[in-house]
Amino acid sequence: MAVRPRDGPDGAHGDEPGRYGTEGGDRGRPRSSPQPGYSEPPGASERHAERELAQDRMRDVDMIAEGVRDAEPKDIPRRLCGVAVELLPVADASVALHSEGMPVRLSASSERAARLSEIQATLGDGPCLYAARVGVPVLACDLTTGRDAGRWPVLAQQATAAGVRAIYSIPLGNEAVCVGTLDLYRDTPGELTPRDLRTALLVAGVMTVALMELPRGDENGGPGPEPWLGGLAKEGDEVYQAIGMIMAQLGVDADDALARLRAHAFAQSRTALELSRDVIAHRTRFDRDGDED
């Protein structure tokens, strides 16, 4: 499947598109000084920049290829999360699939990334959900103050408490459809340089291809909510099962059941996944008058 980035070099900041990165964002690569009296021929600087860009891309491609070498299909998302952390100025990464407004975490490079992915799913808001809706990268560069912190105040509070100061969410898919997001977490506030954003888009493109090329049978553990996932998103199965039980208990539709699940999880300072497991185990039941433990 041919995959192209869904955006140009710009990401979305809050509700508006914005430019991210600084000029010459090659993270301090030394450049030689021209000799006195030297004058470059017309177009030399542009050709030099193009060569450097091509070399950077080849290095990234080589690292991605090495990172997934000999990996089983079901292990590729986890491997690519690790590659993203190696290639980019981020501390953690996760990948989530999106279905009907509910992100389902598929893999993560760390427990912290997994937790923050679940928090966004529980809140029903955050950079990953917004990126999936608008189809362009959403770069929350500073969750400690300013517009990003004001856009997602609860997420910002929980993220900074966990030591994360910035979240960058890159949609997975093409112009026609978004199947999920690659979510990157950084310990310090800061923007992605143009080079970093190009690298993130490259990893996201490879992630999309890997997901779409997963075996379409029982090779990875049986059917799931999406047949081509091959059972990889088992935690998503638990959430959807809980939603079905809440629908039956309350006589409501799926959207209302999901809203109730999220609201009760948030009120109890838990994730939607944690509460879903209690619903499935009949430790928590929803009724028209409230919860019964």
mmCIF file of N, CA and C in Angstrom, residues 5 9 13 49 57 72 79-80 86 102 115 122 127 131 146 168 178 196 201-202 206 212 218 220 222 231 245 254 277:
data_model
loop_
_atom_site.group_PDB
_atom_site.id
_atom_site.type_symbol
_atom_site.label_atom_id
_atom_site.label_comp_id
_atom_site.label_asym_id
_atom_site.label_seq_id
_atom_site.Cartn_x
_atom_site.Cartn_y
_atom_site.Cartn_z
ATOM 1 N N PRO A 5 2.826 10.951 3.642
ATOM 2 C CA PRO A 5 2.484 11.739 4.821
ATOM 3 C C PRO A 5 1.221 12.531 4.559
ATOM 4 N N PRO A 9 5.327 20.027 6.208
ATOM 5 C CA PRO A 9 6.224 20.112 7.357
ATOM 6 C C PRO A 9 5.591 20.774 8.555
ATOM 7 N N HIS A 13 -1.285 22.865 16.178
ATOM 8 C CA HIS A 13 -1.077 23.273 17.563
ATOM 9 C C HIS A 13 -2.436 23.701 18.096
ATOM 10 N N ALA A 49 22.243 21.263 0.610
ATOM 11 C CA ALA A 49 21.165 20.967 1.563
ATOM 12 C C ALA A 49 20.399 19.727 1.135
ATOM 13 N N ARG A 57 18.029 11.033 5.534
ATOM 14 C CA ARG A 57 16.940 10.084 5.313
ATOM 15 C C ARG A 57 17.470 8.656 5.181
ATOM 16 N N GLU A 72 9.087 -10.731 14.215
ATOM 17 C CA GLU A 72 7.787 -11.284 13.855
ATOM 18 C C GLU A 72 6.827 -10.133 13.574
ATOM 19 N N ARG A 79 8.829 -2.767 18.195
ATOM 20 C CA ARG A 79 10.181 -2.466 17.721
ATOM 21 C C ARG A 79 10.251 -1.033 17.183
ATOM 22 N N LEU A 80 9.238 -0.615 16.434
ATOM 23 C CA LEU A 80 9.260 0.719 15.847
ATOM 24 C C LEU A 80 9.121 1.803 16.914
ATOM 25 N N GLU A 86 15.065 6.018 19.658
ATOM 26 C CA GLU A 86 16.477 6.139 19.288
ATOM 27 C C GLU A 86 16.722 7.277 18.308
ATOM 28 N N MET A 102 -12.319 5.844 19.949
ATOM 29 C CA MET A 102 -11.675 5.185 21.088
ATOM 30 C C MET A 102 -10.291 4.707 20.685
ATOM 31 N N ARG A 115 0.877 4.139 30.082
ATOM 32 C CA ARG A 115 -0.048 4.809 31.002
ATOM 33 C C ARG A 115 -0.614 6.085 30.382
ATOM 34 N N THR A 122 -8.964 7.353 28.281
ATOM 35 C CA THR A 122 -9.954 7.533 29.340
ATOM 36 C C THR A 122 -10.588 8.916 29.270
ATOM 37 N N PRO A 127 -3.752 15.041 22.493
ATOM 38 C CA PRO A 127 -3.123 15.150 21.174
ATOM 39 C C PRO A 127 -3.398 13.964 20.259
ATOM 40 N N ALA A 131 -5.191 14.455 16.728
ATOM 41 C CA ALA A 131 -4.444 14.124 15.508
ATOM 42 C C ALA A 131 -5.233 13.162 14.637
ATOM 43 N N GLY A 146 0.963 27.764 29.206
ATOM 44 C CA GLY A 146 0.563 28.279 27.913
ATOM 45 C C GLY A 146 -0.577 27.528 27.273
ATOM 46 N N TYR A 168 3.928 14.572 21.177
ATOM 47 C CA TYR A 168 3.779 14.759 19.742
ATOM 48 C C TYR A 168 3.033 13.554 19.178
ATOM 49 N N CYS A 178 -7.403 7.567 8.608
ATOM 50 C CA CYS A 178 -6.439 7.498 9.716
ATOM 51 C C CYS A 178 -6.780 6.273 10.541
ATOM 52 N N ASP A 196 13.524 16.505 12.640
ATOM 53 C CA ASP A 196 12.865 15.568 13.538
ATOM 54 C C ASP A 196 11.470 15.214 13.051
ATOM 55 N N LEU A 201 7.601 11.404 10.683
ATOM 56 C CA LEU A 201 6.677 11.041 9.608
ATOM 57 C C LEU A 201 7.145 9.768 8.897
ATOM 58 N N LEU A 202 8.463 9.610 8.759
ATOM 59 C CA LEU A 202 8.996 8.406 8.133
ATOM 60 C C LEU A 202 8.681 7.176 8.983
ATOM 61 N N VAL A 206 6.237 3.908 7.987
ATOM 62 C CA VAL A 206 6.623 2.500 8.093
ATOM 63 C C VAL A 206 5.679 1.767 9.039
ATOM 64 N N MET A 212 -0.822 -2.513 8.195
ATOM 65 C CA MET A 212 -1.688 -2.964 7.110
ATOM 66 C C MET A 212 -1.218 -4.281 6.508
ATOM 67 N N ASP A 218 -5.359 -16.114 11.727
ATOM 68 C CA ASP A 218 -5.147 -16.389 13.142
ATOM 69 C C ASP A 218 -3.674 -16.455 13.491
ATOM 70 N N ASN A 220 -1.545 -14.372 14.488
ATOM 71 C CA ASN A 220 -1.078 -13.629 15.651
ATOM 72 C C ASN A 220 -1.999 -13.773 16.845
ATOM 73 N N GLY A 222 -5.652 -14.966 16.765
ATOM 74 C CA GLY A 222 -7.092 -15.016 16.659
ATOM 75 C C GLY A 222 -7.692 -13.697 16.299
ATOM 76 N N GLY A 231 -5.702 -10.146 16.469
ATOM 77 C CA GLY A 231 -5.727 -10.303 17.918
ATOM 78 C C GLY A 231 -4.685 -9.522 18.663
ATOM 79 N N MET A 245 -21.397 -4.755 27.685
ATOM 80 C CA MET A 245 -22.096 -5.106 28.913
ATOM 81 C C MET A 245 -22.819 -3.888 29.494
ATOM 82 N N ALA A 254 -23.785 2.602 22.069
ATOM 83 C CA ALA A 254 -22.355 2.440 22.333
ATOM 84 C C ALA A 254 -21.699 3.744 22.750
ATOM 85 N N ARG A 277 -11.991 -4.038 33.016
ATOM 86 C CA ARG A 277 -11.694 -5.367 33.551
ATOM 87 C C ARG A 277 -12.578 -5.696 34.749
#
